[in-house]
mmCIF file of C-alpha atoms and ligand atoms in Angstrom:
data_model
loop_
_atom_site.group_PDB
_atom_site.id
_atom_site.type_symbol
_atom_site.label_atom_id
_atom_site.label_comp_id
_atom_site.label_asym_id
_atom_site.label_seq_id
_atom_site.Cartn_x
_atom_site.Cartn_y
_atom_site.Cartn_z
ATOM 1 C CA MET A 683 -32.469 163.073 -27.599
ATOM 2 C CA LYS A 684 -32.817 164.947 -30.874
ATOM 3 C CA ILE A 685 -29.415 166.004 -32.096
ATOM 4 C CA ASP A 686 -28.772 168.155 -35.108
ATOM 5 C CA PRO A 687 -25.750 166.351 -36.586
ATOM 6 C CA SER A 688 -24.408 169.588 -38.058
ATOM 7 C CA PRO A 689 -21.179 170.609 -36.284
ATOM 8 C CA THR A 690 -22.450 174.205 -36.143
ATOM 9 C CA SER A 691 -25.565 173.257 -34.163
ATOM 10 C CA ASN A 692 -25.858 175.214 -30.933
ATOM 11 C CA SER A 693 -29.083 173.769 -29.640
ATOM 12 C CA PHE A 694 -29.924 170.289 -28.373
ATOM 13 C CA THR A 695 -33.047 168.704 -26.974
ATOM 14 C CA LEU A 696 -32.646 166.428 -23.966
ATOM 15 C CA SER A 697 -35.270 163.981 -22.817
ATOM 16 C CA THR A 698 -36.000 163.268 -19.179
ATOM 17 C CA ILE A 699 -34.882 159.735 -18.360
ATOM 18 C CA GLY A 700 -36.098 159.776 -14.782
ATOM 19 C CA VAL A 701 -37.581 161.732 -11.925
ATOM 20 C CA VAL A 702 -36.429 162.070 -8.309
ATOM 21 C CA HIS A 703 -38.767 161.377 -5.403
ATOM 22 C CA SER A 704 -37.198 163.114 -2.444
ATOM 23 C CA CYS A 705 -37.934 164.208 1.122
ATOM 24 C CA TYR A 706 -37.220 167.824 0.116
ATOM 25 C CA LYS A 707 -40.525 169.372 -0.922
ATOM 26 C CA GLU A 708 -39.195 172.935 -1.248
ATOM 27 C CA LYS A 709 -35.882 174.443 -2.327
ATOM 28 C CA PHE A 710 -35.376 176.073 1.075
ATOM 29 C CA GLY A 711 -33.582 173.637 3.348
ATOM 30 C CA ILE A 712 -31.952 171.497 0.679
ATOM 31 C CA PRO A 713 -28.215 171.211 1.363
ATOM 32 C CA LYS A 714 -25.889 173.095 -0.955
ATOM 33 C CA GLN A 715 -24.216 169.924 -2.212
ATOM 34 C CA PRO A 716 -24.785 166.162 -2.056
ATOM 35 C CA GLY A 717 -23.307 164.083 0.771
ATOM 36 C CA LEU A 718 -23.668 166.830 3.392
ATOM 37 C CA VAL A 719 -26.905 165.312 4.718
ATOM 38 C CA ASP A 720 -26.155 161.647 4.242
ATOM 39 C CA SER A 721 -29.273 160.470 6.092
ATOM 40 C CA ALA A 722 -31.513 162.015 3.409
ATOM 41 C CA THR A 723 -33.077 159.290 1.315
ATOM 42 C CA ALA A 724 -34.589 159.636 -2.122
ATOM 43 C CA ARG A 725 -35.280 157.410 -5.071
ATOM 44 C CA LEU A 726 -34.808 157.925 -8.742
ATOM 45 C CA GLU A 727 -37.535 156.461 -10.928
ATOM 46 C CA LEU A 728 -36.704 155.739 -14.558
ATOM 47 C CA LEU A 729 -39.361 156.928 -16.973
ATOM 48 C CA PRO A 730 -40.558 155.177 -20.165
ATOM 49 C CA PRO A 731 -38.961 154.146 -22.474
ATOM 50 C CA TYR A 732 -35.932 153.969 -20.118
ATOM 51 C CA ASN A 733 -37.759 152.093 -17.331
ATOM 52 C CA ARG A 734 -35.922 148.865 -18.100
ATOM 53 C CA MET A 735 -33.603 147.025 -15.761
ATOM 54 C CA ASP A 736 -31.221 146.323 -18.642
ATOM 55 C CA THR A 737 -30.287 150.037 -18.862
ATOM 56 C CA LEU A 738 -28.813 149.612 -15.354
ATOM 57 C CA ASP A 739 -27.082 146.287 -15.889
ATOM 58 C CA GLY A 740 -23.688 146.510 -14.132
ATOM 59 C CA LEU A 741 -24.512 149.599 -12.074
ATOM 60 C CA SER A 742 -24.840 147.717 -8.791
ATOM 61 C CA GLU A 743 -21.064 147.133 -8.927
ATOM 62 C CA PHE A 744 -20.623 150.872 -8.243
ATOM 63 C CA SER A 745 -21.234 152.706 -4.971
ATOM 64 C CA HIS A 746 -21.905 156.186 -6.409
ATOM 65 C CA ILE A 747 -23.364 157.773 -9.533
ATOM 66 C CA TRP A 748 -23.240 161.162 -11.173
ATOM 67 C CA ILE A 749 -26.728 162.497 -11.740
ATOM 68 C CA HIS A 750 -27.226 165.107 -14.447
ATOM 69 C CA PHE A 751 -30.447 166.899 -13.740
ATOM 70 C CA ILE A 752 -32.507 169.968 -14.570
ATOM 71 C CA PHE A 753 -32.925 172.815 -12.066
ATOM 72 C CA HIS A 754 -36.565 172.768 -13.064
ATOM 73 C CA ALA A 755 -37.799 174.911 -10.177
ATOM 74 C CA CYS A 756 -35.810 177.974 -11.170
ATOM 75 C CA ILE A 757 -35.795 177.934 -14.967
ATOM 76 C CA LYS A 758 -38.249 180.819 -15.249
ATOM 77 C CA GLU A 759 -36.027 183.158 -13.253
ATOM 78 C CA GLY A 760 -33.252 183.035 -15.889
ATOM 79 C CA TRP A 761 -29.572 183.563 -15.229
ATOM 80 C CA LYS A 762 -26.982 186.269 -14.557
ATOM 81 C CA ALA A 763 -23.311 186.424 -15.563
ATOM 82 C CA LYS A 764 -22.275 187.171 -11.965
ATOM 83 C CA VAL A 765 -23.778 185.611 -8.862
ATOM 84 C CA ARG A 766 -23.345 185.921 -5.099
ATOM 85 C CA PRO A 767 -22.358 182.548 -3.604
ATOM 86 C CA PRO A 768 -23.998 182.174 -0.150
ATOM 87 C CA ARG A 769 -20.656 180.834 1.049
ATOM 88 C CA LEU A 770 -19.180 184.336 0.654
ATOM 89 C CA GLY A 771 -21.920 185.857 2.778
ATOM 90 C CA GLY A 772 -23.676 187.307 -0.253
ATOM 91 C CA ASN A 773 -21.116 190.120 -0.343
ATOM 92 C CA LYS A 774 -18.990 189.100 -3.275
ATOM 93 C CA LYS A 775 -19.962 188.359 -6.854
ATOM 94 C CA LEU A 776 -18.307 185.667 -8.956
ATOM 95 C CA GLY A 777 -18.818 184.492 -12.517
ATOM 96 C CA VAL A 778 -21.675 182.033 -12.857
ATOM 97 C CA PHE A 779 -19.320 179.442 -14.354
ATOM 98 C CA ALA A 780 -17.038 179.748 -11.301
ATOM 99 C CA THR A 781 -19.895 178.648 -9.025
ATOM 100 C CA ARG A 782 -22.445 175.862 -8.560
ATOM 101 C CA ALA A 783 -25.322 178.383 -8.742
ATOM 102 C CA THR A 784 -28.722 177.031 -9.748
ATOM 103 C CA HIS A 785 -29.513 179.897 -12.157
ATOM 104 C CA ARG A 786 -27.396 179.090 -15.192
ATOM 105 C CA PRO A 787 -27.636 179.623 -18.966
ATOM 106 C CA ASN A 788 -28.526 175.932 -19.265
ATOM 107 C CA PRO A 789 -30.294 174.831 -16.082
ATOM 108 C CA LEU A 790 -28.189 171.690 -15.640
ATOM 109 C CA GLY A 791 -27.246 170.357 -12.223
ATOM 110 C CA LEU A 792 -24.667 167.712 -11.380
ATOM 111 C CA SER A 793 -24.583 165.684 -8.175
ATOM 112 C CA VAL A 794 -22.546 162.699 -7.100
ATOM 113 C CA VAL A 795 -24.706 160.467 -4.950
ATOM 114 C CA ARG A 796 -24.319 157.156 -3.101
ATOM 115 C CA ILE A 797 -26.658 154.509 -4.423
ATOM 116 C CA GLY A 798 -28.518 151.754 -2.643
ATOM 117 C CA ARG A 799 -30.927 149.163 -3.937
ATOM 118 C CA ILE A 800 -31.752 148.983 -7.655
ATOM 119 C CA TYR A 801 -35.142 147.356 -8.181
ATOM 120 C CA GLN A 802 -38.323 147.034 -10.174
ATOM 121 C CA GLU A 803 -41.893 147.468 -8.894
ATOM 122 C CA ASP A 804 -44.500 146.591 -11.532
ATOM 123 C CA LYS A 805 -43.442 148.619 -14.560
ATOM 124 C CA SER A 806 -41.339 151.090 -12.574
ATOM 125 C CA VAL A 807 -37.592 150.861 -12.087
ATOM 126 C CA PHE A 808 -35.968 152.602 -9.107
ATOM 127 C CA ILE A 809 -32.526 153.422 -7.743
ATOM 128 C CA ASP A 810 -32.357 154.307 -4.041
ATOM 129 C CA LEU A 811 -30.218 157.395 -3.384
ATOM 130 C CA HIS A 812 -28.473 158.502 -0.186
ATOM 131 C CA GLY A 813 -27.521 162.089 0.619
ATOM 132 C CA ALA A 814 -28.952 163.683 -2.522
ATOM 133 C CA ASP A 815 -29.348 167.485 -2.722
ATOM 134 C CA LEU A 816 -32.363 167.224 -5.025
ATOM 135 C CA LEU A 817 -35.835 168.697 -4.872
ATOM 136 C CA ASP A 818 -38.799 166.342 -5.094
ATOM 137 C CA GLY A 819 -39.812 166.068 -8.764
ATOM 138 C CA THR A 820 -36.357 166.904 -10.181
ATOM 139 C CA PRO A 821 -36.093 165.731 -13.816
ATOM 140 C CA VAL A 822 -32.984 163.637 -14.488
ATOM 141 C CA VAL A 823 -31.361 163.625 -17.940
ATOM 142 C CA ASP A 824 -28.462 161.217 -17.418
ATOM 143 C CA ILE A 825 -26.819 158.841 -14.964
ATOM 144 C CA LYS A 826 -23.169 157.804 -15.026
ATOM 145 C CA PRO A 827 -21.150 155.676 -12.624
ATOM 146 C CA TYR A 828 -18.628 157.505 -10.437
ATOM 147 C CA LEU A 829 -15.150 156.272 -11.318
ATOM 148 C CA PRO A 830 -12.862 156.665 -8.295
ATOM 149 C CA TYR A 831 -9.647 156.289 -10.285
ATOM 150 C CA ALA A 832 -10.536 159.248 -12.491
ATOM 151 C CA ASP A 833 -13.085 161.281 -10.532
ATOM 152 C CA ASN A 834 -11.371 161.357 -7.126
ATOM 153 C CA ILE A 835 -8.754 164.087 -7.485
ATOM 154 C CA THR A 836 -6.954 164.241 -4.159
ATOM 155 C CA ASP A 837 -4.851 167.361 -4.847
ATOM 156 C CA ALA A 838 -7.693 169.428 -6.354
ATOM 157 C CA LYS A 839 -8.040 173.106 -5.332
ATOM 158 C CA GLY A 840 -11.395 174.210 -3.901
ATOM 159 C CA GLY A 841 -11.490 177.896 -4.917
ATOM 160 C CA PHE A 842 -13.849 179.943 -2.723
ATOM 161 C CA ALA A 843 -15.202 176.758 -1.100
ATOM 162 C CA PRO A 844 -12.172 174.741 -0.001
ATOM 163 C CA GLU A 845 -13.968 173.077 2.941
ATOM 164 C CA PRO A 846 -17.470 172.467 4.276
ATOM 165 C CA THR A 847 -18.830 175.483 6.174
ATOM 166 C CA GLN A 848 -18.457 175.706 9.943
ATOM 167 C CA THR A 849 -21.694 175.177 11.754
ATOM 168 C CA LYS A 850 -23.387 175.426 15.144
ATOM 169 C CA PRO A 851 -24.852 172.565 17.207
ATOM 170 C CA VAL A 852 -28.545 171.733 16.915
ATOM 171 C CA ARG A 853 -30.812 171.328 19.942
ATOM 172 C CA PHE A 854 -34.409 170.145 20.039
ATOM 173 C CA SER A 855 -37.002 171.898 22.193
ATOM 174 C CA GLU A 856 -38.986 169.673 24.546
ATOM 175 C CA LEU A 857 -41.977 169.937 22.226
ATOM 176 C CA ALA A 858 -39.917 169.002 19.145
ATOM 177 C CA GLU A 859 -38.377 166.067 20.979
ATOM 178 C CA ARG A 860 -41.845 164.806 21.951
ATOM 179 C CA GLN A 861 -43.078 165.245 18.380
ATOM 180 C CA CYS A 862 -40.084 163.308 17.000
ATOM 181 C CA LYS A 863 -40.832 160.454 19.411
ATOM 182 C CA ALA A 864 -44.516 160.475 18.438
ATOM 183 C CA HIS A 865 -43.521 160.373 14.766
ATOM 184 C CA GLN A 866 -41.201 157.462 15.451
ATOM 185 C CA ASN A 867 -43.935 155.543 17.292
ATOM 186 C CA LEU A 868 -46.375 156.127 14.455
ATOM 187 C CA HIS A 869 -44.081 155.575 11.453
ATOM 188 C CA ASN A 870 -41.225 153.560 12.958
ATOM 189 C CA LYS A 871 -38.790 156.131 11.608
ATOM 190 C CA ASP A 872 -36.268 158.243 13.532
ATOM 191 C CA ILE A 873 -36.167 161.683 11.912
ATOM 192 C CA THR A 874 -33.955 163.404 14.482
ATOM 193 C CA ILE A 875 -30.640 162.761 12.694
ATOM 194 C CA LEU A 876 -32.039 163.930 9.365
ATOM 195 C CA ILE A 877 -33.421 167.143 10.870
ATOM 196 C CA LYS A 878 -30.189 167.775 12.757
ATOM 197 C CA GLN A 879 -28.037 167.272 9.645
ATOM 198 C CA ILE A 880 -30.233 169.590 7.562
ATOM 199 C CA ILE A 881 -30.355 172.445 10.062
ATOM 200 C CA GLU A 882 -26.629 172.105 10.825
ATOM 201 C CA GLN A 883 -26.029 173.225 7.242
ATOM 202 C CA ASP A 884 -27.668 176.575 8.094
ATOM 203 C CA PRO A 885 -30.062 176.811 5.140
ATOM 204 C CA ARG A 886 -30.738 180.540 5.677
ATOM 205 C CA PRO A 887 -29.992 182.935 2.829
ATOM 206 C CA SER A 888 -26.830 184.927 3.532
ATOM 207 C CA TYR A 889 -28.711 188.174 4.174
ATOM 208 C CA LEU A 890 -30.392 186.516 7.189
ATOM 209 C CA SER A 891 -27.393 184.597 8.442
ATOM 210 C CA ARG A 892 -26.540 187.023 11.239
ATOM 211 C CA GLN A 893 -30.086 187.248 12.595
ATOM 212 C CA THR A 894 -31.134 185.282 15.636
ATOM 213 C CA ASP A 895 -34.525 184.213 17.034
ATOM 214 C CA ARG A 896 -36.333 184.496 13.714
ATOM 215 C CA GLU A 897 -38.601 181.520 12.973
ATOM 216 C CA HIS A 898 -38.000 179.504 9.793
ATOM 217 C CA GLY A 899 -39.895 176.568 8.326
ATOM 218 C CA ILE A 900 -38.682 173.666 6.228
ATOM 219 C CA ALA A 901 -40.918 171.216 4.365
ATOM 220 C CA LEU A 902 -39.736 167.642 4.805
ATOM 221 C CA TRP A 903 -42.115 165.038 3.359
ATOM 222 C CA ASP A 904 -45.465 166.156 4.776
ATOM 223 C CA LEU A 905 -43.876 167.748 7.839
ATOM 224 C CA ASN A 906 -43.185 171.375 8.587
ATOM 225 C CA ILE A 907 -40.037 171.719 10.673
ATOM 226 C CA LYS A 908 -39.960 175.035 12.546
ATOM 227 C CA TRP A 909 -36.581 176.191 13.812
ATOM 228 C CA CYS A 910 -34.547 179.260 14.597
ATOM 229 C CA ALA A 911 -30.961 180.322 15.048
ATOM 230 C CA ARG A 912 -29.836 181.254 18.550
ATOM 231 C CA ILE A 913 -26.491 182.921 19.264
ATOM 232 C CA ASP A 914 -24.490 179.721 19.695
ATOM 233 C CA HIS A 915 -26.816 176.990 18.403
ATOM 234 C CA PHE A 916 -29.838 176.196 16.243
ATOM 235 C CA GLU A 917 -33.071 175.264 17.962
ATOM 236 C CA ILE A 918 -35.712 172.959 16.520
ATOM 237 C CA LEU A 919 -38.992 174.436 17.746
ATOM 238 C CA SER A 920 -41.620 172.016 16.464
ATOM 239 C CA ILE A 921 -42.392 169.320 13.925
ATOM 240 C CA GLU A 922 -45.960 169.578 12.669
ATOM 241 C CA PRO A 923 -47.740 167.727 9.882
ATOM 242 C CA VAL A 924 -48.486 170.063 6.959
ATOM 243 C CA HIS A 925 -51.977 168.713 6.326
ATOM 244 C CA GLY A 926 -53.166 168.643 9.882
ATOM 245 C CA SER A 927 -52.727 164.881 10.389
ATOM 246 C CA ARG A 928 -51.317 164.065 13.819
ATOM 247 C CA THR A 929 -47.582 163.499 14.201
HETATM 248 N N1 LIG B 1060 -24.933 169.484 -6.792
HETATM 249 C C1 LIG B 1060 -25.664 170.327 -7.732
HETATM 250 C C2 LIG B 1060 -26.589 171.319 -7.040
HETATM 251 C C3 LIG B 1060 -25.891 172.414 -6.305
HETATM 252 S S1 LIG B 1060 -26.919 173.721 -5.890
HETATM 253 C C4 LIG B 1060 -24.707 171.037 -8.661
HETATM 254 O O1 LIG B 1060 -23.601 171.355 -8.239
HETATM 255 O O2 LIG B 1060 -25.057 171.276 -9.803
HETATM 256 C C5 LIG B 1060 -27.867 172.940 -4.632
HETATM 257 C C6 LIG B 1060 -29.184 173.597 -4.563
HETATM 258 O O3 LIG B 1060 -29.942 173.215 -5.691
HETATM 259 C C7 LIG B 1060 -30.000 173.140 -3.384
HETATM 260 O O4 LIG B 1060 -29.737 173.947 -2.280
HETATM 261 C C8 LIG B 1060 -31.428 173.259 -3.892
HETATM 262 O O5 LIG B 1060 -32.060 174.383 -3.350
HETATM 263 C C9 LIG B 1060 -31.298 173.422 -5.391
HETATM 264 N N2 LIG B 1060 -32.072 172.448 -6.149
HETATM 265 C C10 LIG B 1060 -32.068 171.100 -6.031
HETATM 266 N N3 LIG B 1060 -32.913 170.546 -6.933
HETATM 267 C C11 LIG B 1060 -33.446 171.584 -7.634
HETATM 268 C C12 LIG B 1060 -34.379 171.664 -8.712
HETATM 269 N N4 LIG B 1060 -34.917 170.581 -9.245
HETATM 270 N N5 LIG B 1060 -34.716 172.906 -9.171
HETATM 271 C C13 LIG B 1060 -34.158 174.008 -8.634
HETATM 272 N N6 LIG B 1060 -33.279 174.002 -7.622
HETATM 273 C C14 LIG B 1060 -32.928 172.798 -7.124
#
């Protein structure tokens, strides 16, 4: 990091210390916060010159980390002083600094994430992440351990988002169920819980949230998950490979 030591400096350069490899290949479908889809797995790869196990010495004693990252996929769109949180149905505007909006003056994101294995493969160093809300390719600028005694504030007020949003149950069509089973046979991986947890969050933009029967698609690894909202539930329509390989 290049830092102008002058106290009047108002500009800093951060360097990317790592990159996230995640199941979320597009912004659409990513949960609004970490921990909501706890079956989502990702891994954070440290980049040179930080790809050294000694930078992580002691971290395995912690269960969670704070990840400071760059909202790299929306930098070009800039920011606005007032934004419409999806939580408020897109009807009410709040100050950008009163929200967790992605379009900010400095495109910095902050997520608390459960960690798994910390390991080295050849010259690469990885931390497994559980329940991250991060797009594949997200640049990471810092990692810090989550300190329960200081970071867990039990009497904190939640402003316009005091609780997780209410949701509808998720059902799989016969076709989708068959495709999940075929995927499991081929890859030895059950993706039904992950898909259910993602769709339960209702990823639709607020202006579409009252519509039913409209088809949506979500890119998960190399799969395209097609689904739609019915009146009282979400339906998973199909699970197709993006590149035409057979699921
Ligand atoms: N927990 C973070 C992120 C909240 S916003 C924070 O509070 O700062 C969550 C949204 O960020 C997700 O729905 C996803 O669409 C978006 N997102 C995740 N990674 C991103 C990236 N690298 N670039 C742009 N948007 C991203």
